[in-house]
mmCIF file of C-alpha atoms in Angstrom:
data_model
loop_
_atom_site.group_PDB
_atom_site.id
_atom_site.type_symbol
_atom_site.label_atom_id
_atom_site.label_comp_id
_atom_site.label_asym_id
_atom_site.label_seq_id
_atom_site.Cartn_x
_atom_site.Cartn_y
_atom_site.Cartn_z
ATOM 1 C CA MET B 264 216.842 41.151 132.225
ATOM 2 C CA TYR B 265 217.561 44.759 133.246
ATOM 3 C CA GLU B 266 220.555 44.878 130.896
ATOM 4 C CA LEU B 267 218.407 43.656 128.024
ATOM 5 C CA GLY B 268 215.903 46.430 128.751
ATOM 6 C CA CYS B 269 218.707 49.007 128.806
ATOM 7 C CA PHE B 270 220.030 47.707 125.494
ATOM 8 C CA VAL B 271 216.593 47.774 123.834
ATOM 9 C CA ALA B 272 215.930 51.251 125.285
ATOM 10 C CA PHE B 273 219.273 52.498 123.927
ATOM 11 C CA ILE B 274 218.576 51.074 120.453
ATOM 12 C CA LEU B 275 215.139 52.729 120.434
ATOM 13 C CA TRP B 276 216.661 56.036 121.627
ATOM 14 C CA LEU B 277 219.248 55.835 118.848
ATOM 15 C CA TYR B 278 216.543 55.016 116.281
ATOM 16 C CA ARG B 279 214.368 57.943 117.441
ATOM 17 C CA THR B 280 217.361 60.314 117.323
ATOM 18 C CA VAL B 281 218.194 59.316 113.732
ATOM 19 C CA ILE B 282 214.536 59.614 112.666
ATOM 20 C CA LEU B 283 214.354 63.062 114.276
ATOM 21 C CA LEU B 284 217.569 64.213 112.585
ATOM 22 C CA VAL B 285 216.207 63.057 109.218
ATOM 23 C CA ALA B 286 212.884 64.840 109.906
ATOM 24 C CA ILE B 287 214.469 68.179 110.839
ATOM 25 C CA ASN B 288 216.616 68.102 107.707
ATOM 26 C CA SER B 289 213.830 67.058 105.334
ATOM 27 C CA THR B 290 211.754 68.709 102.644
ATOM 28 C CA ALA B 291 208.812 68.716 105.054
ATOM 29 C CA GLU B 292 210.827 70.779 107.558
ATOM 30 C CA ARG B 293 211.773 73.318 104.881
ATOM 31 C CA ASN B 294 208.125 73.570 103.821
ATOM 32 C CA LEU B 295 206.928 73.923 107.417
ATOM 33 C CA ARG B 296 209.444 76.675 108.185
ATOM 34 C CA LYS B 297 208.021 78.723 105.302
ATOM 35 C CA VAL B 298 204.795 79.086 107.306
ATOM 36 C CA GLY B 299 206.405 79.349 110.747
ATOM 37 C CA MET B 300 206.107 75.736 111.850
ATOM 38 C CA ARG B 301 208.613 72.966 112.590
ATOM 39 C CA HIS B 302 208.983 69.438 113.932
ATOM 40 C CA SER B 303 209.107 69.231 117.727
ATOM 41 C CA TRP B 304 212.417 67.990 119.083
ATOM 42 C CA TYR B 305 210.557 66.261 121.924
ATOM 43 C CA THR B 306 207.846 64.355 120.077
ATOM 44 C CA GLY B 307 208.587 64.773 116.367
ATOM 45 C CA SER B 308 205.110 66.192 115.755
ATOM 46 C CA VAL B 309 204.464 69.477 113.947
ATOM 47 C CA VAL B 310 204.363 72.529 116.213
ATOM 48 C CA VAL B 311 203.967 76.269 115.708
ATOM 49 C CA MET B 312 207.308 78.017 115.946
ATOM 50 C CA THR B 313 208.050 81.354 117.589
ATOM 51 C CA TYR B 314 210.900 83.349 116.203
ATOM 52 C CA SER B 315 213.853 83.819 118.517
ATOM 53 C CA ALA B 316 217.589 84.188 118.379
ATOM 54 C CA GLU B 317 218.128 80.462 118.882
ATOM 55 C CA TYR B 318 216.944 79.826 115.315
ATOM 56 C CA LYS B 319 219.482 82.286 113.962
ATOM 57 C CA HIS B 320 222.582 80.502 115.267
ATOM 58 C CA LEU B 321 223.420 76.954 114.267
ATOM 59 C CA LEU B 322 225.584 76.320 117.333
ATOM 60 C CA ALA B 323 222.765 77.252 119.725
ATOM 61 C CA SER B 324 220.396 74.916 117.876
ATOM 62 C CA VAL B 325 222.904 72.050 117.984
ATOM 63 C CA ILE B 326 223.502 72.525 121.722
ATOM 64 C CA LYS B 327 219.770 72.646 122.453
ATOM 65 C CA PHE B 328 219.129 69.522 120.357
ATOM 66 C CA ALA B 329 221.961 67.643 122.089
ATOM 67 C CA ALA B 330 220.684 68.650 125.540
ATOM 68 C CA ILE B 331 217.159 67.451 124.735
ATOM 69 C CA ARG B 332 218.356 64.135 123.311
ATOM 70 C CA LEU B 333 220.708 63.592 126.295
ATOM 71 C CA MET B 334 217.746 64.157 128.604
ATOM 72 C CA PHE B 335 215.976 61.276 126.846
ATOM 73 C CA LEU B 336 219.167 59.201 127.044
ATOM 74 C CA VAL B 337 218.917 59.373 130.843
ATOM 75 C CA GLY B 338 215.522 57.680 130.444
ATOM 76 C CA ILE B 339 217.379 54.509 129.509
ATOM 77 C CA ILE B 340 217.976 53.994 133.237
ATOM 78 C CA PHE B 341 214.253 53.253 133.433
ATOM 79 C CA SER B 342 214.709 50.783 130.610
ATOM 80 C CA TRP B 343 211.422 48.949 130.269
ATOM 81 C CA ILE B 344 209.367 52.061 131.015
ATOM 82 C CA SER B 345 211.018 53.883 128.098
ATOM 83 C CA VAL B 346 210.507 50.868 125.796
ATOM 84 C CA VAL B 347 206.806 50.668 126.695
ATOM 85 C CA TRP B 348 206.524 54.456 126.313
ATOM 86 C CA PHE B 349 208.115 54.299 122.839
ATOM 87 C CA PHE B 350 205.813 51.589 121.530
ATOM 88 C CA GLY B 351 202.753 53.101 123.221
ATOM 89 C CA SER B 352 203.350 56.479 121.588
ATOM 90 C CA LEU B 353 204.048 54.819 118.234
ATOM 91 C CA ILE B 354 200.768 52.884 118.367
ATOM 92 C CA TYR B 355 198.890 56.011 119.474
ATOM 93 C CA LEU B 356 200.255 58.137 116.605
ATOM 94 C CA LYS B 357 199.573 55.460 113.983
ATOM 95 C CA GLY B 358 196.030 54.945 115.280
ATOM 96 C CA LYS B 359 195.374 58.671 115.363
ATOM 97 C CA ASP B 360 196.658 59.078 111.800
ATOM 98 C CA SER B 361 194.809 56.107 110.294
ATOM 99 C CA GLY B 362 191.433 57.867 110.188
ATOM 100 C CA ALA B 363 192.660 60.962 108.337
ATOM 101 C CA PRO B 364 190.731 61.930 105.162
ATOM 102 C CA ALA B 365 192.355 61.338 101.779
ATOM 103 C CA GLU B 366 192.922 65.049 101.132
ATOM 104 C CA VAL B 367 194.816 65.368 104.431
ATOM 105 C CA LYS B 368 196.991 62.364 103.535
ATOM 106 C CA GLU B 369 197.619 63.851 100.071
ATOM 107 C CA PHE B 370 198.702 67.187 101.566
ATOM 108 C CA ARG B 371 201.038 65.406 104.019
ATOM 109 C CA TRP B 372 202.584 63.498 101.109
ATOM 110 C CA LYS B 373 203.132 66.731 99.181
ATOM 111 C CA LEU B 374 204.578 68.364 102.304
ATOM 112 C CA ARG B 375 207.131 65.554 102.708
ATOM 113 C CA ASN B 376 208.048 65.089 99.044
ATOM 114 C CA ARG B 377 207.714 68.400 97.206
ATOM 115 C CA ASP B 378 209.125 71.873 97.668
ATOM 116 C CA LEU B 379 205.845 73.768 98.038
ATOM 117 C CA SER B 380 205.373 77.484 97.552
ATOM 118 C CA PHE B 381 204.002 79.650 100.346
ATOM 119 C CA ASP B 382 200.621 79.837 98.572
ATOM 120 C CA ASP B 383 200.474 76.036 98.214
ATOM 121 C CA LEU B 384 201.216 75.637 101.912
ATOM 122 C CA VAL B 385 198.596 78.173 102.963
ATOM 123 C CA THR B 386 195.987 76.589 100.687
ATOM 124 C CA GLY B 387 196.790 73.083 101.951
ATOM 125 C CA LEU B 388 196.696 74.128 105.608
ATOM 126 C CA ALA B 389 193.358 75.826 105.031
ATOM 127 C CA LYS B 390 191.961 72.692 103.357
ATOM 128 C CA ILE B 391 192.901 70.388 106.199
ATOM 129 C CA SER B 392 191.581 72.925 108.726
ATOM 130 C CA GLY B 393 188.274 73.184 106.893
ATOM 131 C CA VAL B 394 188.624 76.908 106.193
ATOM 132 C CA ASP B 395 187.077 78.102 102.942
ATOM 133 C CA ALA B 396 188.311 81.591 102.050
ATOM 134 C CA PRO B 397 190.024 83.319 99.121
ATOM 135 C CA LEU B 398 193.787 82.844 98.862
ATOM 136 C CA GLU B 399 194.466 86.537 99.506
ATOM 137 C CA VAL B 400 192.607 86.409 102.829
ATOM 138 C CA LEU B 401 194.344 83.183 103.853
ATOM 139 C CA ARG B 402 197.745 84.602 102.954
ATOM 140 C CA ASN B 403 197.137 87.821 104.899
ATOM 141 C CA ASP B 404 195.921 85.841 107.928
ATOM 142 C CA MET B 405 199.090 83.724 107.831
ATOM 143 C CA PHE B 406 201.277 86.844 107.532
ATOM 144 C CA GLU B 407 199.513 88.390 110.529
ATOM 145 C CA ASN B 408 199.830 85.190 112.545
ATOM 146 C CA MET B 409 203.553 85.007 111.787
ATOM 147 C CA ARG B 410 204.023 88.688 112.709
ATOM 148 C CA GLU B 411 202.338 88.042 116.069
ATOM 149 C CA ARG B 412 204.851 85.274 116.736
ATOM 150 C CA GLY B 413 207.792 87.610 116.038
ATOM 151 C CA PHE B 414 208.660 86.831 112.417
ATOM 152 C CA ASN B 415 209.652 89.701 110.157
ATOM 153 C CA VAL B 416 207.604 88.607 107.166
ATOM 154 C CA SER B 417 207.851 91.729 105.043
ATOM 155 C CA PRO B 418 211.327 91.025 103.586
ATOM 156 C CA MET B 419 210.692 87.265 103.407
ATOM 157 C CA PHE B 420 207.495 87.533 101.394
ATOM 158 C CA SER B 421 207.623 90.949 99.712
ATOM 159 C CA HIS B 422 207.510 89.235 96.302
ATOM 160 C CA LEU B 423 204.042 87.761 97.119
ATOM 161 C CA LYS B 424 202.236 91.025 97.839
#
């Protein structure tokens, strides 16, 4: 029975690793990086990103990703706990997402399937946050937020000013 649990846990770990690799190489990831966000390598959810040298070098990113995924591979030793954890988190995320308003679901679809401009991203994020302000104010707030997190936004977005 323990071996079966280890096998199922390994298959689920492999599945989660592939899904995460697809997510971090997707259109949604490219759109999120435009506004200083990314998919978490731990949970796969969207997180705010701080700018650091590790995002400049591909090798450092690959090593960090491998270390994180190997850490989860060790969890296979606790086979049935990791299987229950996987399905519990899956059910939690689906339940949490099921009550989202239609405009939030529409923005998520656009985020995953279209290459959005910075203005489209800022407008969409403001909509789902419930903020009602002119685009210029929203854009400047996002620039300031990104500057506070260490991004050099002036060369990246000089064409928008």
